[in-house]
PDB file of C-alpha atoms and ligand atoms in Angstrom:
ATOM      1  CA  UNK A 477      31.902  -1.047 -61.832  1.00 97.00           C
ATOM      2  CA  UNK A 478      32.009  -3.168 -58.681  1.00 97.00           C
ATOM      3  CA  UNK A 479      35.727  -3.375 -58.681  1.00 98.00           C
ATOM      4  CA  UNK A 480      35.647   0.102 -59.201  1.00 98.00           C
ATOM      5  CA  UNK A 481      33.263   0.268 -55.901  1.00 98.00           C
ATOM      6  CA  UNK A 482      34.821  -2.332 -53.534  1.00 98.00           C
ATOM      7  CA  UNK A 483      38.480   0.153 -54.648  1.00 98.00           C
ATOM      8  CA  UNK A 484      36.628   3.110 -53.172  1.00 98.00           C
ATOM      9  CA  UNK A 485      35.730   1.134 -50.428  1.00 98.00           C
ATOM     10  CA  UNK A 486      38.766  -0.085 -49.414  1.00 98.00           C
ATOM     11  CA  UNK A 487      40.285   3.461 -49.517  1.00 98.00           C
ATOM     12  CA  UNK A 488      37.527   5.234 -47.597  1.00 98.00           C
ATOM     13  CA  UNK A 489      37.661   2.445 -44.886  1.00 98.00           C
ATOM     14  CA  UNK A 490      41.951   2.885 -44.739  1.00 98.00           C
ATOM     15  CA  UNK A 491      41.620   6.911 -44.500  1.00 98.00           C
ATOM     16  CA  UNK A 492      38.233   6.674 -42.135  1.00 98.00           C
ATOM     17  CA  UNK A 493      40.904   4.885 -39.762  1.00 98.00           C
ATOM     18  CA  UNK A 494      44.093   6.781 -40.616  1.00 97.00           C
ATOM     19  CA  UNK A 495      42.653  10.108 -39.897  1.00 97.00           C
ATOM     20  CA  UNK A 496      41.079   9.478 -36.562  1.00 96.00           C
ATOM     21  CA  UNK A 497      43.967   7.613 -35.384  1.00 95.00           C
ATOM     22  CA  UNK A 498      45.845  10.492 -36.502  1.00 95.00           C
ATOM     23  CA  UNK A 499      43.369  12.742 -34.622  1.00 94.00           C
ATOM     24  CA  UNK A 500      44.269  10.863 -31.593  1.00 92.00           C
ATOM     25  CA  UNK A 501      48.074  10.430 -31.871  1.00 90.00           C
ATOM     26  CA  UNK A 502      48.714  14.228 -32.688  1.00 85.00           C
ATOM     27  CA  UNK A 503      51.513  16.131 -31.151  1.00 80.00           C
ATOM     28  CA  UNK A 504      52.069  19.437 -30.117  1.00 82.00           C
ATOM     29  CA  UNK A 505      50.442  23.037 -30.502  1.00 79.00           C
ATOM     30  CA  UNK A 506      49.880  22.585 -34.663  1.00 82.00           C
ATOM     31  CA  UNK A 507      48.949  18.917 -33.501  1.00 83.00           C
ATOM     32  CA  UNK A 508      46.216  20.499 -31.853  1.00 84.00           C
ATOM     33  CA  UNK A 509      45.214  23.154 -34.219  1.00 84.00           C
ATOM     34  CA  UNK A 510      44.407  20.390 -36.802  1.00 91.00           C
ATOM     35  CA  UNK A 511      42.906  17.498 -34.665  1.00 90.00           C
ATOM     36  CA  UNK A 512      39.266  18.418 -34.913  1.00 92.00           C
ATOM     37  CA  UNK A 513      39.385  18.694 -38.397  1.00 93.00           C
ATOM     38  CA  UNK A 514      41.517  15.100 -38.802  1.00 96.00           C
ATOM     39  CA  UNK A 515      38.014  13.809 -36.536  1.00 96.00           C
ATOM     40  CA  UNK A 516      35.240  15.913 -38.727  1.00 97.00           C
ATOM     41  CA  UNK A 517      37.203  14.478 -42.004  1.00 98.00           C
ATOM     42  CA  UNK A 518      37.639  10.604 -40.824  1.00 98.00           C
ATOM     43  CA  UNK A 519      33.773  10.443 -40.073  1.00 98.00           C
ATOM     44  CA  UNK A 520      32.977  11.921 -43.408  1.00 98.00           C
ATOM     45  CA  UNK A 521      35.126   9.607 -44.652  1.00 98.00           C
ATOM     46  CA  UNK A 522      32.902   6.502 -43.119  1.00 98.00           C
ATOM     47  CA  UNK A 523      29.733   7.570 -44.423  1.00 98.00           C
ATOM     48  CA  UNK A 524      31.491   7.722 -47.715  1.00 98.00           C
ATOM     49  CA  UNK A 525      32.158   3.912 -47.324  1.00 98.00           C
ATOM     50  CA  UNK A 526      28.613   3.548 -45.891  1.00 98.00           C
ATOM     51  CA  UNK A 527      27.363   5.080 -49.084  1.00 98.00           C
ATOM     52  CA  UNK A 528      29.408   3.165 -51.370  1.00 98.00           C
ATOM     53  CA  UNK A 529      28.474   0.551 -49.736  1.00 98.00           C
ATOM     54  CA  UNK A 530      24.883   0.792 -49.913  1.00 98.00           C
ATOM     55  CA  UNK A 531      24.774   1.641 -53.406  1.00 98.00           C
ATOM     56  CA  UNK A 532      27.427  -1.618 -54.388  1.00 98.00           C
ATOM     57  CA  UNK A 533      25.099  -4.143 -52.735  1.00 98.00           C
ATOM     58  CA  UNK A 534      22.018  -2.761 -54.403  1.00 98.00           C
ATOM     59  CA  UNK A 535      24.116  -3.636 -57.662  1.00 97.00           C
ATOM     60  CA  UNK A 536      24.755  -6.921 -56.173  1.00 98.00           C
ATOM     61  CA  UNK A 537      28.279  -6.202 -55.486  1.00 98.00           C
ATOM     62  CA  UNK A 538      29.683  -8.055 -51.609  1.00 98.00           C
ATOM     63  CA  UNK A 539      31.823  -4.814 -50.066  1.00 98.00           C
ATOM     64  CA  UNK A 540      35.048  -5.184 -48.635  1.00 98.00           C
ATOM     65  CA  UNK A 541      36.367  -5.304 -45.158  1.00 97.00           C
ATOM     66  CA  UNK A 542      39.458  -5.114 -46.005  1.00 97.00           C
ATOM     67  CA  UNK A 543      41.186  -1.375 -45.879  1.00 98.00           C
ATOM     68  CA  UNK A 544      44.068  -0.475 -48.074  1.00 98.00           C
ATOM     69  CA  UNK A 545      47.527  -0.356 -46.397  1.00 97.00           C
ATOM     70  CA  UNK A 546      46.703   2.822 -42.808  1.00 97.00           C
ATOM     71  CA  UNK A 547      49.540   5.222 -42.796  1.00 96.00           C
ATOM     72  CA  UNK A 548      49.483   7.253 -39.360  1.00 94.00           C
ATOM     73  CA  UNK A 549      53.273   8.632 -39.686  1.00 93.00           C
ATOM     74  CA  UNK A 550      54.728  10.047 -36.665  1.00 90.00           C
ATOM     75  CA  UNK A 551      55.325  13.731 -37.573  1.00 91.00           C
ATOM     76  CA  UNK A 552      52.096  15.928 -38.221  1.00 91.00           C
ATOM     77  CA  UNK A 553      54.007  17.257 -41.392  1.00 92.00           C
ATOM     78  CA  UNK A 554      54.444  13.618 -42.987  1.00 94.00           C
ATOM     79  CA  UNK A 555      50.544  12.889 -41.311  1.00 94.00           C
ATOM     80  CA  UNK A 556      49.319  15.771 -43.221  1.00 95.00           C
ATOM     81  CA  UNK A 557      51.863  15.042 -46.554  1.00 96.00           C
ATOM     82  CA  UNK A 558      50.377  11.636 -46.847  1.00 97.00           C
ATOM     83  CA  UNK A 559      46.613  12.687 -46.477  1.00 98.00           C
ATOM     84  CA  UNK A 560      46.975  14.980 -48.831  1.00 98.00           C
ATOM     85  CA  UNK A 561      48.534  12.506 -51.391  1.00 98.00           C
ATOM     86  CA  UNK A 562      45.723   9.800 -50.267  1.00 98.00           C
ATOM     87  CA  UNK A 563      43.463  12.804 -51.110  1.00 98.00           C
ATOM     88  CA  UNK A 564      44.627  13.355 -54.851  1.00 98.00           C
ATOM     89  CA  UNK A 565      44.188   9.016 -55.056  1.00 98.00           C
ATOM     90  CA  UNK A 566      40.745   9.513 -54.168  1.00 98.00           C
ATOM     91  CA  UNK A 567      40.392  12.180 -56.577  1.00 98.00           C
ATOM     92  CA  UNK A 568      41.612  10.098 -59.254  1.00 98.00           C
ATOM     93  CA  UNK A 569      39.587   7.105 -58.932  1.00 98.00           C
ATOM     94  CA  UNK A 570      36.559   9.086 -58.180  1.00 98.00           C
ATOM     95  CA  UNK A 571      36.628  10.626 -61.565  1.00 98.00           C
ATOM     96  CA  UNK A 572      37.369   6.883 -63.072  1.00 98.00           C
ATOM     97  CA  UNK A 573      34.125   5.890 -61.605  1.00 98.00           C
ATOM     98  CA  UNK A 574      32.008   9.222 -62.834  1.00 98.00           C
ATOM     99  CA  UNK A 575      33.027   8.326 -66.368  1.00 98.00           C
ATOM    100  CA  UNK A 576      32.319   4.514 -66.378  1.00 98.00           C
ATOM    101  CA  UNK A 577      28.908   5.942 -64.436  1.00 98.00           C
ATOM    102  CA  UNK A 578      27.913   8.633 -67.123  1.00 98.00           C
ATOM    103  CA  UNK A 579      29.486   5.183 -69.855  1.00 98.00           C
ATOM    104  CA  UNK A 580      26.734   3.172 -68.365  1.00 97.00           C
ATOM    105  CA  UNK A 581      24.173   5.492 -67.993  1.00 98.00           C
ATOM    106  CA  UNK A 582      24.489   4.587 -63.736  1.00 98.00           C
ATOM    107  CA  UNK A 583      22.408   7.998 -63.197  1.00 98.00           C
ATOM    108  CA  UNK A 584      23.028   7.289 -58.983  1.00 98.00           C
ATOM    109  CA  UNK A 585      25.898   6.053 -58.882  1.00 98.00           C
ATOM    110  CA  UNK A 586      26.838   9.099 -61.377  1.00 98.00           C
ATOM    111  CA  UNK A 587      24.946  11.509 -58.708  1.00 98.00           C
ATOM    112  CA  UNK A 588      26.579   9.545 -55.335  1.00 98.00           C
ATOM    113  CA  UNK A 589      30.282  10.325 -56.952  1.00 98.00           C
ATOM    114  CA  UNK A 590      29.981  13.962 -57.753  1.00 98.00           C
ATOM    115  CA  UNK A 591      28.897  14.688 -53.819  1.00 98.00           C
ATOM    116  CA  UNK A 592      31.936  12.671 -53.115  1.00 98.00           C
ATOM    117  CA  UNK A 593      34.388  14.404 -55.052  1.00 98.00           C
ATOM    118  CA  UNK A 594      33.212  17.382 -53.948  1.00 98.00           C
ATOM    119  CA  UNK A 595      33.590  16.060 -50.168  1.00 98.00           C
ATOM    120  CA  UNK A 596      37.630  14.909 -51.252  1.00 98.00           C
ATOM    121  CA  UNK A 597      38.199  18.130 -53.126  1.00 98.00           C
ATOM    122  CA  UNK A 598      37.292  19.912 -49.830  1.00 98.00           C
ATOM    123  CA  UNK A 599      39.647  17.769 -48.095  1.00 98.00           C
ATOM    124  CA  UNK A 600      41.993  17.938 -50.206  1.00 98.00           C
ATOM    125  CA  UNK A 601      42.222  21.601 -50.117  1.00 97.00           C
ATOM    126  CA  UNK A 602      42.127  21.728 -46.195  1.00 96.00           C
ATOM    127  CA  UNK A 603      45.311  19.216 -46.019  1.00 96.00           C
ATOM    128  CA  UNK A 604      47.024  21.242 -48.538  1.00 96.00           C
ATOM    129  CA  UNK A 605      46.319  24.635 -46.826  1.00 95.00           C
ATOM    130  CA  UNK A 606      47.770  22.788 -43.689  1.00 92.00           C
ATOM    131  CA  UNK A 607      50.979  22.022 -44.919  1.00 92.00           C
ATOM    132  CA  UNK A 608      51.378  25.226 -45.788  1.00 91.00           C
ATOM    133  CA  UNK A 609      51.320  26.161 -41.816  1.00 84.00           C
ATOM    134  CA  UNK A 610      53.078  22.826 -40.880  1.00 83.00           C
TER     135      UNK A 610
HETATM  136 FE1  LIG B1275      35.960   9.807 -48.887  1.00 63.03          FE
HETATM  137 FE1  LIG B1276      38.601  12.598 -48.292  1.00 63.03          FE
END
């Protein structure tokens, strides 16, 4: 389960970063239509970490620093393309830990996941909505 953790970590701590530098370097009028929401969704993104955080260190876990490898991209299509696929990662893994969770009987951990998921199946659904437009 820490592994599992310090994982999610290192993936909300990469897209935290990639989406507000991606909310800064944005181009252009549908560069502008989206940059609030690249801001609003790289903040959630930190308090994800924060949480995960938080809840690996209770379990005696040490969280990472380190991010997994930032993608900015230099169109707002392949921005947007890559989120979404970062998305679907977060997805997977998420589910990964709500199993071992509900294996170990890790009620909060269990609970902290599912408002998580939720949070990336909202994002994921707003980035692929966007490249719809883009
Ligand atoms: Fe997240
Ligand atoms: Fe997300």
């Amino acid at each position: 389960m820490l592994e599992l953790l310090n994982k999610s970590i290192a993936r909300e701590i990469q897209v935290s970063v990639q989406y507000m530098w991606q909310h800064v370097l944005w181009r252009g009028v549908k560069g502008f239509a989206v940059k609030d929401e690249l801001k609003s969704i790289a903040v959630s993104e930190m308090k994800h970490a924060e949480a995960i955080a938080e809840r690996l260190s209770y379990l005696g876990g040490i969280p990472t620093t380190k991010p997994n490898p930032i993608f900015i991209g230099t169109t707002l299509k392949e921005m947007i393309k890559q989120d979404a696929k970062d998305e679907e990662g977060a997805i997977t893994l998420y589910k990964q830990v709500l199993d071992l969770a509900k294996k170990e009987g890790d009620e909060v951990t269990h609970r902290l996941f599912r408002n998580i998921l939720a949070d990336e199946e909202d994002h994921h659904d707003i980035f692929t909505s966007l490249l719809e437009e883009i």
